[in-house]
Short mmCIF file of C-alpha atoms in Angstrom, two decimals:
data_model
loop_
_atom_site.label_atom_id
_atom_site.label_comp_id
_atom_site.label_asym_id
_atom_site.label_seq_id
_atom_site.Cartn_x
_atom_site.Cartn_y
_atom_site.Cartn_z
CA UNK R 1 -57.40 299.47 -126.53
CA UNK R 2 -54.55 298.07 -128.67
CA UNK R 3 -53.32 300.05 -131.55
CA UNK R 4 -53.18 298.58 -134.90
CA UNK R 5 -50.03 300.43 -135.85
CA UNK R 6 -47.19 298.19 -137.13
CA UNK R 7 -43.62 298.91 -135.99
CA UNK R 8 -40.98 299.55 -138.69
CA UNK R 9 -37.78 297.42 -138.87
CA UNK R 10 -35.81 300.50 -137.60
CA UNK R 11 -38.00 300.83 -134.55
CA UNK R 12 -37.82 297.14 -133.80
CA UNK R 13 -33.95 297.28 -133.86
CA UNK R 14 -34.01 300.32 -131.67
CA UNK R 15 -36.09 298.51 -128.94
CA UNK R 16 -33.71 295.39 -129.04
CA UNK R 17 -30.70 297.72 -128.62
CA UNK R 18 -32.27 299.47 -125.59
CA UNK R 19 -33.11 296.10 -124.02
CA UNK R 20 -29.54 294.75 -124.50
CA UNK R 21 -27.98 297.95 -123.16
CA UNK R 22 -30.16 297.76 -119.95
CA UNK R 23 -29.27 294.13 -119.33
CA UNK R 24 -25.38 294.87 -119.85
CA UNK R 25 -25.71 297.64 -117.23
CA UNK R 26 -27.96 296.31 -114.52
CA UNK R 27 -28.09 292.45 -115.02
CA UNK R 28 -24.81 291.18 -116.59
CA UNK R 29 -25.02 287.69 -117.95
CA UNK R 30 -23.22 285.20 -115.71
CA UNK R 31 -20.26 283.31 -117.11
CA UNK R 32 -20.22 279.45 -116.64
CA UNK R 33 -17.59 278.21 -114.30
CA UNK R 34 -15.83 274.90 -115.39
CA UNK R 35 -16.19 272.09 -112.94
CA UNK R 36 -13.56 269.26 -112.68
CA UNK R 37 -15.34 266.15 -111.63
CA UNK R 38 -11.92 264.40 -111.12
CA UNK R 39 -11.12 266.95 -108.39
CA UNK R 40 -14.24 267.77 -106.44
CA UNK R 41 -13.89 270.75 -104.27
CA UNK R 42 -15.43 269.29 -101.06
CA UNK R 43 -13.25 271.10 -98.54
CA UNK R 44 -13.16 274.92 -98.16
CA UNK R 45 -9.85 276.77 -98.26
CA UNK R 46 -10.13 277.94 -94.62
CA UNK R 47 -10.47 274.27 -93.53
CA UNK R 48 -7.39 273.26 -95.50
CA UNK R 49 -5.46 276.03 -93.74
CA UNK R 50 -6.65 274.55 -90.39
CA UNK R 51 -5.46 271.13 -91.56
CA UNK R 52 -2.11 272.67 -92.51
CA UNK R 53 -1.71 274.13 -89.07
CA UNK R 54 -2.67 270.84 -87.36
CA UNK R 55 -0.05 268.81 -89.30
CA UNK R 56 2.58 271.49 -88.96
CA UNK R 57 2.21 270.81 -85.19
CA UNK R 58 2.43 267.17 -85.92
CA UNK R 59 5.58 267.59 -87.93
CA UNK R 60 7.40 269.43 -85.04
CA UNK R 61 6.28 266.83 -82.52
CA UNK R 62 7.31 264.06 -84.68
CA UNK R 63 10.82 265.40 -85.19
CA UNK R 64 11.39 265.48 -81.41
CA UNK R 65 10.02 261.92 -81.01
CA UNK R 66 12.09 260.51 -83.88
CA UNK R 67 15.15 262.26 -82.44
CA UNK R 68 14.72 260.46 -79.24
CA UNK R 69 13.81 257.10 -80.85
CA UNK R 70 16.75 257.09 -83.42
CA UNK R 71 19.29 258.92 -81.11
CA UNK R 72 19.97 261.38 -83.88
CA UNK R 73 18.94 264.79 -84.77
CA UNK R 74 15.83 264.58 -86.94
CA UNK R 75 13.98 267.39 -88.63
CA UNK R 76 10.43 266.91 -90.03
CA UNK R 77 9.06 269.73 -92.25
CA UNK R 78 5.52 270.06 -93.67
CA UNK R 79 5.80 270.51 -97.33
CA UNK R 80 2.30 270.65 -98.76
CA UNK R 81 -1.46 270.08 -97.96
CA UNK R 82 -3.74 269.69 -100.97
CA UNK R 83 -6.85 267.93 -102.11
CA UNK R 84 -6.55 265.32 -104.84
CA UNK R 85 -8.41 262.37 -106.07
CA UNK R 86 -7.22 258.95 -104.68
CA UNK R 87 -5.93 257.95 -108.14
CA UNK R 88 -3.86 261.17 -108.45
CA UNK R 89 -2.50 260.59 -104.92
CA UNK R 90 -1.56 257.01 -105.72
CA UNK R 91 0.16 258.06 -108.90
CA UNK R 92 2.38 260.53 -107.05
CA UNK R 93 3.88 257.74 -104.91
CA UNK R 94 7.11 255.75 -106.00
CA UNK R 95 6.92 252.15 -106.65
CA UNK R 96 7.90 250.01 -104.83
CA UNK R 97 7.59 251.82 -101.54
CA UNK R 98 6.62 251.28 -97.92
CA UNK R 99 2.78 251.68 -97.59
CA UNK R 100 0.33 250.97 -94.81
CA UNK R 101 -3.34 251.48 -94.64
CA UNK R 102 -4.62 253.06 -91.39
CA UNK R 103 -7.85 252.41 -89.55
CA UNK R 104 -9.45 255.60 -88.17
CA UNK R 105 -11.72 254.50 -85.44
CA UNK R 106 -14.42 255.47 -84.66
CA UNK R 107 -14.86 256.30 -88.34
CA UNK R 108 -15.31 253.62 -91.04
CA UNK R 109 -12.85 255.00 -93.60
CA UNK R 110 -9.18 254.29 -93.98
CA UNK R 111 -6.21 256.54 -94.51
CA UNK R 112 -2.93 255.84 -96.24
CA UNK R 113 0.69 256.41 -94.84
CA UNK R 114 3.67 256.11 -97.13
CA UNK R 115 7.49 256.27 -96.34
CA UNK R 116 9.81 256.68 -99.23
CA UNK R 117 12.52 254.09 -99.66
CA UNK R 118 15.06 256.79 -99.59
CA UNK R 119 14.28 257.31 -95.84
CA UNK R 120 13.16 253.77 -94.99
CA UNK R 121 16.45 251.92 -95.57
CA UNK R 122 18.66 254.53 -93.62
CA UNK R 123 16.27 254.23 -90.73
CA UNK R 124 16.45 250.47 -90.76
CA UNK R 125 20.25 250.66 -90.74
CA UNK R 126 20.08 252.99 -87.74
CA UNK R 127 17.64 250.66 -85.89
CA UNK R 128 20.06 247.86 -86.37
CA UNK R 129 22.98 249.85 -84.96
CA UNK R 130 24.43 251.42 -88.10
CA UNK R 131 25.08 255.09 -88.99
CA UNK R 132 22.36 255.35 -91.66
CA UNK R 133 24.79 256.72 -94.20
CA UNK R 134 25.37 253.56 -96.42
CA UNK R 135 24.09 253.83 -99.93
CA UNK R 136 21.28 251.48 -100.81
CA UNK R 137 19.37 250.31 -103.82
CA UNK R 138 15.85 251.81 -103.27
CA UNK R 139 14.12 250.09 -106.15
CA UNK R 140 13.39 246.81 -104.19
CA UNK R 141 10.45 245.84 -101.99
CA UNK R 142 10.52 245.93 -98.22
CA UNK R 143 10.91 242.33 -96.70
CA UNK R 144 8.59 240.97 -94.06
CA UNK R 145 11.46 241.08 -91.44
CA UNK R 146 12.09 244.70 -92.31
CA UNK R 147 8.44 245.52 -92.00
CA UNK R 148 8.44 243.99 -88.53
CA UNK R 149 11.48 246.16 -87.54
CA UNK R 150 9.64 249.20 -88.81
CA UNK R 151 6.52 248.50 -86.61
CA UNK R 152 8.07 250.54 -83.71
CA UNK R 153 8.53 253.44 -86.03
CA UNK R 154 4.91 253.35 -87.13
CA UNK R 155 3.84 253.19 -83.53
CA UNK R 156 5.60 256.48 -82.81
CA UNK R 157 4.27 258.12 -85.92
CA UNK R 158 0.67 257.05 -85.14
CA UNK R 159 0.92 258.21 -81.51
CA UNK R 160 2.00 261.62 -82.49
CA UNK R 161 -0.55 261.74 -85.24
CA UNK R 162 -3.34 260.82 -82.73
CA UNK R 163 -2.09 263.56 -80.32
CA UNK R 164 -2.13 266.08 -83.17
CA UNK R 165 -5.67 265.26 -84.01
CA UNK R 166 -6.88 264.95 -80.40
CA UNK R 167 -8.16 268.63 -80.18
CA UNK R 168 -10.43 267.96 -83.12
CA UNK R 169 -11.40 264.26 -82.66
CA UNK R 170 -10.09 261.28 -80.65
CA UNK R 171 -9.20 259.16 -83.64
CA UNK R 172 -7.48 255.96 -82.98
CA UNK R 173 -5.06 255.40 -85.86
CA UNK R 174 -3.95 251.74 -86.33
CA UNK R 175 -2.01 249.82 -89.00
CA UNK R 176 -4.44 247.56 -90.92
CA UNK R 177 -2.31 246.28 -93.94
CA UNK R 178 1.03 246.55 -95.48
CA UNK R 179 1.75 247.02 -99.15
CA UNK R 180 4.63 247.92 -101.50
CA UNK R 181 2.78 248.82 -104.67
CA UNK R 182 0.42 251.87 -104.49
CA UNK R 183 -1.79 250.51 -107.31
CA UNK R 184 -2.58 247.34 -105.15
CA UNK R 185 -3.74 249.43 -102.18
CA UNK R 186 -7.48 249.65 -103.20
CA UNK R 187 -8.99 251.05 -100.07
CA UNK R 188 -10.84 253.99 -101.86
CA UNK R 189 -12.56 254.59 -105.17
CA UNK R 190 -10.13 256.09 -107.85
CA UNK R 191 -12.25 259.39 -107.98
CA UNK R 192 -12.83 259.77 -104.20
CA UNK R 193 -11.12 262.86 -102.79
CA UNK R 194 -8.36 262.77 -100.21
CA UNK R 195 -6.42 265.33 -98.41
CA UNK R 196 -2.72 264.67 -99.34
CA UNK R 197 -0.22 265.79 -96.68
CA UNK R 198 3.38 265.77 -97.77
CA UNK R 199 6.30 265.94 -95.19
CA UNK R 200 10.07 265.82 -95.52
CA UNK R 201 12.07 263.89 -93.00
CA UNK R 202 15.80 264.93 -92.72
CA UNK R 203 18.40 262.94 -90.71
CA UNK R 204 21.82 264.73 -91.26
CA UNK R 205 22.51 264.55 -94.95
CA UNK R 206 19.84 261.96 -95.60
CA UNK R 207 16.30 263.03 -96.51
CA UNK R 208 13.06 261.50 -97.85
CA UNK R 209 9.36 262.06 -97.97
CA UNK R 210 6.46 260.84 -95.90
CA UNK R 211 2.98 261.14 -97.42
CA UNK R 212 -0.39 260.86 -95.68
CA UNK R 213 -3.69 260.55 -97.53
CA UNK R 214 -6.93 261.10 -95.46
CA UNK R 215 -10.38 260.70 -96.99
CA UNK R 216 -12.00 264.12 -97.50
CA UNK R 217 -15.44 262.78 -96.39
CA UNK R 218 -14.05 262.18 -92.91
CA UNK R 219 -12.61 265.74 -92.68
CA UNK R 220 -15.81 267.16 -94.01
CA UNK R 221 -17.66 265.37 -91.18
CA UNK R 222 -15.39 267.26 -88.78
CA UNK R 223 -15.78 270.61 -90.26
CA UNK R 224 -17.61 272.22 -87.34
CA UNK R 225 -14.95 270.96 -84.81
CA UNK R 226 -12.22 272.48 -87.02
CA UNK R 227 -13.99 275.91 -87.13
CA UNK R 228 -14.34 275.76 -83.30
CA UNK R 229 -10.76 274.72 -82.64
CA UNK R 230 -8.86 276.86 -85.12
CA UNK R 231 -10.97 279.91 -85.72
CA UNK R 232 -8.72 281.95 -83.47
CA UNK R 233 -5.00 280.95 -83.76
CA UNK R 234 -3.14 280.73 -80.48
CA UNK R 235 -0.51 283.51 -80.22
CA UNK R 236 1.76 281.50 -77.94
CA UNK R 237 1.82 277.97 -76.64
CA UNK R 238 0.56 277.01 -73.33
CA UNK R 239 2.63 276.00 -70.38
CA UNK R 240 1.36 272.42 -70.77
CA UNK R 241 2.45 272.34 -74.34
CA UNK R 242 5.91 273.67 -73.61
CA UNK R 243 6.38 270.99 -70.90
CA UNK R 244 5.30 268.30 -73.42
CA UNK R 245 7.73 269.40 -76.07
CA UNK R 246 10.48 269.67 -73.54
CA UNK R 247 9.80 266.14 -72.31
CA UNK R 248 10.01 264.71 -75.87
CA UNK R 249 13.27 266.58 -76.58
CA UNK R 250 15.18 265.65 -73.46
CA UNK R 251 16.29 262.22 -74.67
CA UNK R 252 17.59 263.69 -77.98
CA UNK R 253 21.50 263.33 -78.43
CA UNK R 254 23.49 266.52 -79.00
CA UNK R 255 27.12 266.80 -80.34
CA UNK R 256 29.61 268.86 -78.35
CA UNK R 257 32.96 270.23 -79.55
CA UNK R 258 35.60 272.15 -77.70
CA UNK R 259 37.27 274.64 -80.10
CA UNK R 260 40.27 276.96 -80.19
CA UNK R 261 40.36 280.25 -82.04
CA UNK R 262 42.32 279.27 -85.07
CA UNK R 263 44.34 281.36 -87.50
CA UNK R 264 43.12 282.50 -90.93
CA UNK R 265 44.78 280.98 -94.02
CA UNK R 266 44.82 282.02 -97.62
CA UNK R 267 43.71 279.47 -100.22
CA UNK R 268 47.37 279.27 -101.43
CA UNK R 269 48.51 278.48 -97.83
CA UNK R 270 45.76 275.85 -97.45
CA UNK R 271 46.74 274.13 -100.64
CA UNK R 272 50.43 274.00 -99.48
CA UNK R 273 49.57 272.61 -96.09
CA UNK R 274 51.20 269.17 -95.40
CA UNK R 275 52.48 266.79 -92.80
CA UNK R 276 54.90 268.16 -90.08
CA UNK R 277 53.78 271.80 -90.84
CA UNK R 278 53.12 273.81 -87.67
CA UNK R 279 50.22 276.30 -87.36
CA UNK R 280 50.39 279.19 -84.90
CA UNK R 281 47.05 279.69 -83.24
CA UNK R 282 45.80 283.07 -82.09
CA UNK R 283 44.52 281.56 -78.85
CA UNK R 284 46.11 282.59 -75.57
CA UNK R 285 47.60 279.52 -73.64
CA UNK R 286 45.64 280.45 -70.52
CA UNK R 287 42.46 281.71 -72.46
CA UNK R 288 39.02 280.07 -72.16
CA UNK R 289 37.93 277.72 -75.04
CA UNK R 290 34.54 277.58 -76.72
CA UNK R 291 32.16 274.80 -76.21
CA UNK R 292 29.94 274.27 -79.42
CA UNK R 293 26.65 272.44 -79.16
CA UNK R 294 25.43 271.10 -82.62
CA UNK R 295 27.45 273.72 -84.32
CA UNK R 296 26.30 276.66 -82.19
CA UNK R 297 28.49 278.38 -79.62
CA UNK R 298 26.99 278.04 -76.12
CA UNK R 299 29.56 278.02 -73.36
CA UNK R 300 33.23 279.10 -72.51
CA UNK R 301 35.63 277.15 -70.30
CA UNK R 302 38.80 275.24 -69.84
CA UNK R 303 40.07 271.85 -71.09
CA UNK R 304 41.78 269.59 -68.58
CA UNK R 305 42.27 265.81 -67.97
CA UNK R 306 44.91 263.09 -67.88
CA UNK R 307 46.76 261.01 -70.34
CA UNK R 308 43.74 259.02 -71.20
CA UNK R 309 40.76 261.34 -71.39
CA UNK R 310 40.12 265.07 -71.71
CA UNK R 311 37.38 267.03 -69.80
CA UNK R 312 35.75 270.39 -70.26
CA UNK R 313 35.16 272.76 -67.28
CA UNK R 314 32.18 275.13 -68.00
CA UNK R 315 33.07 278.56 -66.69
CA UNK R 316 30.59 280.92 -68.33
CA UNK R 317 27.67 280.94 -70.68
CA UNK R 318 27.63 282.53 -74.15
CA UNK R 319 26.46 286.30 -74.00
CA UNK R 320 23.80 287.59 -76.31
CA UNK R 321 26.19 290.07 -78.09
CA UNK R 322 28.63 287.24 -79.07
#
């Protein structure tokens, strides 16, 4: 039977304090987490790490392929893998630039591949027989003739991209359209999420960026395959992979130099060095010379030849303690 007693204000306050104290200890109030609708988090971090590993393999393979294609030593480094909206991705690209939209059969979506002009024009010069070291104005659009010359380059890039993705899905990457202004390439909605992959291509002293944008929705569809393929990272490459890398590297050109053991000079002596001065080398007249490959000591031997040409006879390989 209910009591007719009325609680005092002090008793009511005591009850509220007890209730609030219990909630603070056993059931803490949850704080609201902000949600950025311009950058929807559709891909888990572990999947982004798998994508990073996939494109790291792609970068190494592409470096070997471009070295053979351009007959120069090319290094491709993976710089970043992040998720952006398509608008943010487009705003990060220079204008004008070299852009292509990529078909991704059997999927319906399209990806974006961009090559910075700082890299495009030196590559064009090398494909036309030049050194690739000439300074160019990079604030102009690519002509149709230049785009045609670059088709072979894109075929190599897309071939290696297909090979890198083949453990996950047999995606047939193909060039759909060419563009020079990022704002005119309207293949995705501005707020649609893409995985942006940034790579640096370096040829000697020349370097530039290559950017790839892949719709997040396609990567999300392949999440199960990513988990199956990359859940356990390979500790070492298989024999088949080593043979493939070696096959790609074999046509690459290497620079060889035969070197003497020269004297050491002070800065004062170097400044005073002039025509007709004679330097005394520390190298014995009958001692072996060093054969340097791309700046690294590899062999020892003797230099011979006739009046027209010199030749190098390899006598020994560099030891591990040198």
